[in-house]
Amino acid sequence: MMAPTAPPVTAAVEAVDVVRRYQLDGVAVEALRGVSLRIEHGEFAAVVGPSGSGKSTLMHLLGCLDRPTSGVLRVGGVEVSRLSESELAGLRNRTIGFVFQSFHLMGRTSALDNVALPLVYRGVGRAERRSRAAAALESVGLGHRMRHRPSQMSGGEQQRVAIARALVGEPEVLLADEPTGNLDTRNGVEVMAMLDRLNEERGVAVVLVTHEPEIAAHARRQIHVRDGLIEQDTVSRP
Ligand SMILES: Nc1ncnc2c1ncn2[C@@H]1O[C@H](COP(=O)(O)OP(=O)(O)O)[C@@H](O)[C@H]1O
Ligand SMILES: [Mg+2]
């Protein structure tokens, strides 16, 4: 008789002893000094820590927007260092959604076209791009704003467009670097409700950087970063 199949052991994203050193005017800055971290499928984690501690650097690495100086980074079990730039871009496009504090939208392009853009890189045809982008905008409550440009929208609406863009490709992992940092409390609450729902209903793993304890409390897991190291990693609820 065969043994029962073991559950998948591959993390959604994983860093092993990752170092990221920047050169600034000939001076080396070690933003990350040896970080190991597994983000499991469907997890919800908050990354907290003082300004300059390396949180954004960590997010950029987990999101494959940057490569480590040393150490190993795996996305869905695939070691990133083995991939060419275009393979890496493809993996990122299929697996990871990124939401930034400052939205990073194209201000003079419609919400619909902003959200459809990741599908352009994936070679999805125009009609399907438009219907999937429309569905993503509807899922963040912006079905009535599809033709509007981000420059005509409030900050809360812009961040919801950015979330729709991050979701349109149905990522495994959503990385959000201070997504409520430029929003007032009410819009922050709405954005967080969206991230909660994505995690609960669609099983998207969410990693969220925040300064605010109330925001961090949405996550079951709290990862404390200080001086380029993880100083504490705790799970508050099962
Ligand atoms: N592109 C860069 N070039 C040089 N130094 C950088 C760069 N990005 C970040 N750093 C430095 O790395 C450290 C960590 O920065 P960062 O990851 O942005 O921290 P946090 O997001 O926690 O505020 C800081 O000392 C910062 O100045
Ligand atoms: Mg930062």
GROMACS .gro file of N, CA, C and O in nm, residues 10-68:
model
  236
   10THR      N    1   0.615   2.335  -0.036
   10THR     CA    2   0.672   2.454  -0.096
   10THR      C    3   0.605   2.578  -0.038
   10THR      O    4   0.483   2.586  -0.035
   11ALA      N    5   0.687   2.673   0.005
   11ALA     CA    6   0.632   2.800   0.052
   11ALA      C    7   0.585   2.882  -0.069
   11ALA      O    8   0.630   2.860  -0.181
   12ALA      N    9   0.495   2.976  -0.043
   12ALA     CA   10   0.456   3.069  -0.150
   12ALA      C   11   0.578   3.151  -0.192
   12ALA      O   12   0.610   3.160  -0.310
   13VAL      N   13   0.644   3.210  -0.095
   13VAL     CA   14   0.774   3.274  -0.118
   13VAL      C   15   0.864   3.244   0.001
   13VAL      O   16   0.816   3.229   0.114
   14GLU      N   17   0.991   3.236  -0.025
   14GLU     CA   18   1.085   3.197   0.080
   14GLU      C   19   1.218   3.268   0.059
   14GLU      O   20   1.269   3.274  -0.053
   15ALA      N   21   1.270   3.321   0.169
   15ALA     CA   22   1.404   3.380   0.167
   15ALA      C   23   1.491   3.299   0.261
   15ALA      O   24   1.448   3.264   0.371
   16VAL      N   25   1.612   3.268   0.219
   16VAL     CA   26   1.705   3.195   0.304
   16VAL      C   27   1.835   3.276   0.315
   16VAL      O   28   1.906   3.294   0.216
   17ASP      N   29   1.858   3.325   0.436
   17ASP     CA   30   1.981   3.399   0.468
   17ASP      C   31   2.012   3.509   0.365
   17ASP      O   32   2.123   3.519   0.313
   18VAL      N   33   1.912   3.589   0.341
   18VAL     CA   34   1.922   3.690   0.236
   18VAL      C   35   1.988   3.818   0.287
   18VAL      O   36   1.953   3.871   0.392
   19VAL      N   37   2.087   3.862   0.211
   19VAL     CA   38   2.156   3.989   0.237
   19VAL      C   39   2.129   4.082   0.119
   19VAL      O   40   2.132   4.038   0.004
   20ARG      N   41   2.101   4.209   0.148
   20ARG     CA   42   2.091   4.310   0.041
   20ARG      C   43   2.174   4.430   0.081
   20ARG      O   44   2.146   4.496   0.182
   21ARG      N   45   2.279   4.452   0.002
   21ARG     CA   46   2.371   4.561   0.030
   21ARG      C   47   2.355   4.665  -0.079
   21ARG      O   48   2.351   4.631  -0.197
   22TYR      N   49   2.342   4.790  -0.042
   22TYR     CA   50   2.338   4.899  -0.141
   22TYR      C   51   2.470   4.974  -0.134
   22TYR      O   52   2.529   4.987  -0.026
   23GLN      N   53   2.511   5.028  -0.248
   23GLN     CA   54   2.627   5.118  -0.251
   23GLN      C   55   2.573   5.259  -0.264
   23GLN      O   56   2.501   5.290  -0.358
   24LEU      N   57   2.608   5.342  -0.168
   24LEU     CA   58   2.558   5.479  -0.171
   24LEU      C   59   2.679   5.571  -0.155
   24LEU      O   60   2.741   5.573  -0.050
   25ASP      N   61   2.713   5.643  -0.262
   25ASP     CA   62   2.833   5.730  -0.262
   25ASP      C   63   2.955   5.655  -0.211
   25ASP      O   64   3.031   5.706  -0.128
   26GLY      N   65   2.974   5.533  -0.262
   26GLY     CA   66   3.091   5.455  -0.225
   26GLY      C   67   3.083   5.391  -0.087
   26GLY      O   68   3.174   5.318  -0.048
   27VAL      N   69   2.974   5.417  -0.015
   27VAL     CA   70   2.958   5.357   0.118
   27VAL      C   71   2.856   5.243   0.108
   27VAL      O   72   2.752   5.258   0.045
   28ALA      N   73   2.892   5.127   0.166
   28ALA     CA   74   2.800   5.013   0.161
   28ALA      C   75   2.698   5.024   0.274
   28ALA      O   76   2.734   5.047   0.389
   29VAL      N   77   2.571   5.010   0.238
   29VAL     CA   78   2.464   5.007   0.338
   29VAL      C   79   2.404   4.867   0.333
   29VAL      O   80   2.360   4.823   0.228
   30GLU      N   81   2.405   4.798   0.447
   30GLU     CA   82   2.343   4.665   0.450
   30GLU      C   83   2.199   4.678   0.495
   30GLU      O   84   2.170   4.685   0.614
   31ALA      N   85   2.108   4.683   0.399
   31ALA     CA   86   1.966   4.700   0.432
   31ALA      C   87   1.909   4.573   0.493
   31ALA      O   88   1.823   4.580   0.580
   32LEU      N   89   1.955   4.458   0.445
   32LEU     CA   90   1.919   4.329   0.505
   32LEU      C   91   2.046   4.253   0.533
   32LEU      O   92   2.134   4.244   0.448
   33ARG      N   93   2.055   4.195   0.654
   33ARG     CA   94   2.183   4.139   0.698
   33ARG      C   95   2.178   3.989   0.720
   33ARG      O   96   2.254   3.935   0.800
   34GLY      N   97   2.087   3.922   0.652
   34GLY     CA   98   2.076   3.776   0.670
   34GLY      C   99   1.939   3.743   0.722
   34GLY      O  100   1.920   3.716   0.841
   35VAL      N  101   1.841   3.743   0.632
   35VAL     CA  102   1.701   3.722   0.670
   35VAL      C  103   1.651   3.591   0.611
   35VAL      O  104   1.668   3.566   0.492
   36SER      N  105   1.592   3.509   0.695
   36SER     CA  106   1.528   3.386   0.649
   36SER      C  107   1.381   3.392   0.686
   36SER      O  108   1.346   3.425   0.800
   37LEU      N  109   1.297   3.358   0.590
   37LEU     CA  110   1.153   3.379   0.609
   37LEU      C  111   1.077   3.292   0.509
   37LEU      O  112   1.113   3.287   0.392
   38ARG      N  113   0.975   3.225   0.558
   38ARG     CA  114   0.884   3.151   0.468
   38ARG      C  115   0.746   3.213   0.478
   38ARG      O  116   0.695   3.230   0.588
   39ILE      N  117   0.688   3.243   0.366
   39ILE     CA  118   0.548   3.284   0.363
   39ILE      C  119   0.470   3.169   0.302
   39ILE      O  120   0.494   3.132   0.186
   40GLU      N  121   0.378   3.112   0.380
   40GLU     CA  122   0.303   2.995   0.333
   40GLU      C  123   0.186   3.039   0.246
   40GLU      O  124   0.139   3.152   0.254
   41HIS      N  125   0.138   2.946   0.166
   41HIS     CA  126   0.019   2.973   0.085
   41HIS      C  127  -0.098   3.011   0.176
   41HIS      O  128  -0.121   2.948   0.279
   42GLY      N  129  -0.168   3.115   0.141
   42GLY     CA  130  -0.288   3.153   0.216
   42GLY      C  131  -0.264   3.226   0.346
   42GLY      O  132  -0.357   3.256   0.420
   43GLU      N  133  -0.139   3.255   0.375
   43GLU     CA  134  -0.106   3.320   0.502
   43GLU      C  135  -0.138   3.470   0.500
   43GLU      O  136  -0.151   3.531   0.393
   44PHE      N  137  -0.149   3.529   0.618
   44PHE     CA  138  -0.166   3.675   0.629
   44PHE      C  139  -0.063   3.724   0.732
   44PHE      O  140  -0.075   3.692   0.850
   45ALA      N  141   0.039   3.796   0.686
   45ALA     CA  142   0.148   3.838   0.774
   45ALA      C  143   0.168   3.988   0.766
   45ALA      O  144   0.155   4.048   0.658
   46ALA      N  145   0.198   4.048   0.879
   46ALA     CA  146   0.235   4.189   0.883
   46ALA      C  147   0.384   4.201   0.910
   46ALA      O  148   0.438   4.129   0.994
   47VAL      N  149   0.449   4.292   0.839
   47VAL     CA  150   0.590   4.323   0.864
   47VAL      C  151   0.594   4.460   0.929
   47VAL      O  152   0.545   4.557   0.873
   48VAL      N  153   0.647   4.464   1.050
   48VAL     CA  154   0.651   4.590   1.124
   48VAL      C  155   0.795   4.619   1.167
   48VAL      O  156   0.878   4.529   1.170
   49GLY      N  157   0.820   4.746   1.198
   49GLY     CA  158   0.955   4.783   1.240
   49GLY      C  159   0.980   4.928   1.209
   49GLY      O  160   0.909   4.989   1.130
   50PRO      N  161   1.084   4.986   1.269
   50PRO     CA  162   1.111   5.129   1.251
   50PRO      C  163   1.145   5.164   1.107
   50PRO      O  164   1.185   5.077   1.029
   51SER      N  165   1.132   5.289   1.075
   51SER     CA  166   1.171   5.341   0.944
   51SER      C  167   1.319   5.312   0.921
   51SER      O  168   1.401   5.326   1.011
   52GLY      N  169   1.352   5.266   0.800
   52GLY     CA  170   1.492   5.237   0.767
   52GLY      C  171   1.539   5.100   0.811
   52GLY      O  172   1.656   5.066   0.794
   53SER      N  173   1.448   5.017   0.866
   53SER     CA  174   1.491   4.886   0.918
   53SER      C  175   1.505   4.780   0.810
   53SER      O  176   1.554   4.671   0.836
   54GLY      N  177   1.456   4.810   0.688
   54GLY     CA  178   1.472   4.714   0.578
   54GLY      C  179   1.342   4.652   0.529
   54GLY      O  180   1.344   4.560   0.448
   55LYS      N  181   1.228   4.704   0.573
   55LYS     CA  182   1.099   4.644   0.538
   55LYS      C  183   1.073   4.650   0.387
   55LYS      O  184   1.035   4.550   0.326
   56SER      N  185   1.092   4.767   0.328
   56SER     CA  186   1.065   4.779   0.184
   56SER      C  187   1.164   4.697   0.103
   56SER      O  188   1.128   4.636   0.003
   57THR      N  189   1.289   4.695   0.148
   57THR     CA  190   1.389   4.614   0.079
   57THR      C  191   1.345   4.467   0.079
   57THR      O  192   1.352   4.399  -0.023
   58LEU      N  193   1.297   4.421   0.193
   58LEU     CA  194   1.249   4.283   0.204
   58LEU      C  195   1.131   4.258   0.109
   58LEU      O  196   1.126   4.157   0.039
   59MET      N  197   1.038   4.352   0.106
   59MET     CA  198   0.921   4.336   0.018
   59MET      C  199   0.963   4.331  -0.129
   59MET      O  200   0.912   4.252  -0.207
   60HIS      N  201   1.057   4.419  -0.166
   60HIS     CA  202   1.103   4.420  -0.305
   60HIS      C  203   1.168   4.288  -0.343
   60HIS      O  204   1.152   4.238  -0.454
   61LEU      N  205   1.240   4.230  -0.247
   61LEU     CA  206   1.303   4.101  -0.275
   61LEU      C  207   1.198   3.991  -0.284
   61LEU      O  208   1.199   3.912  -0.379
   62LEU      N  209   1.106   3.987  -0.189
   62LEU     CA  210   1.001   3.883  -0.192
   62LEU      C  211   0.919   3.895  -0.321
   62LEU      O  212   0.871   3.796  -0.374
   63GLY      N  213   0.903   4.018  -0.368
   63GLY     CA  214   0.825   4.042  -0.488
   63GLY      C  215   0.905   4.035  -0.617
   63GLY      O  216   0.853   4.063  -0.724
   64CYS      N  217   1.032   3.997  -0.605
   64CYS     CA  218   1.120   3.983  -0.723
   64CYS      C  219   1.133   4.112  -0.802
   64CYS      O  220   1.152   4.111  -0.924
   65LEU      N  221   1.120   4.225  -0.735
   65LEU     CA  222   1.147   4.352  -0.799
   65LEU      C  223   1.295   4.383  -0.788
   65LEU      O  224   1.345   4.480  -0.845
   66ASP      N  225   1.366   4.303  -0.710
   66ASP     CA  226   1.507   4.325  -0.681
   66ASP      C  227   1.567   4.187  -0.653
   66ASP      O  228   1.494   4.093  -0.622
   67ARG      N  229   1.699   4.177  -0.665
   67ARG     CA  230   1.765   4.050  -0.636
   67ARG      C  231   1.858   4.066  -0.516
   67ARG      O  232   1.916   4.173  -0.496
   68PRO      N  233   1.871   3.961  -0.435
   68PRO     CA  234   1.958   3.972  -0.317
   68PRO      C  235   2.105   3.978  -0.355
   68PRO      O  236   2.146   3.927  -0.458
   0.00000   0.00000   0.00000
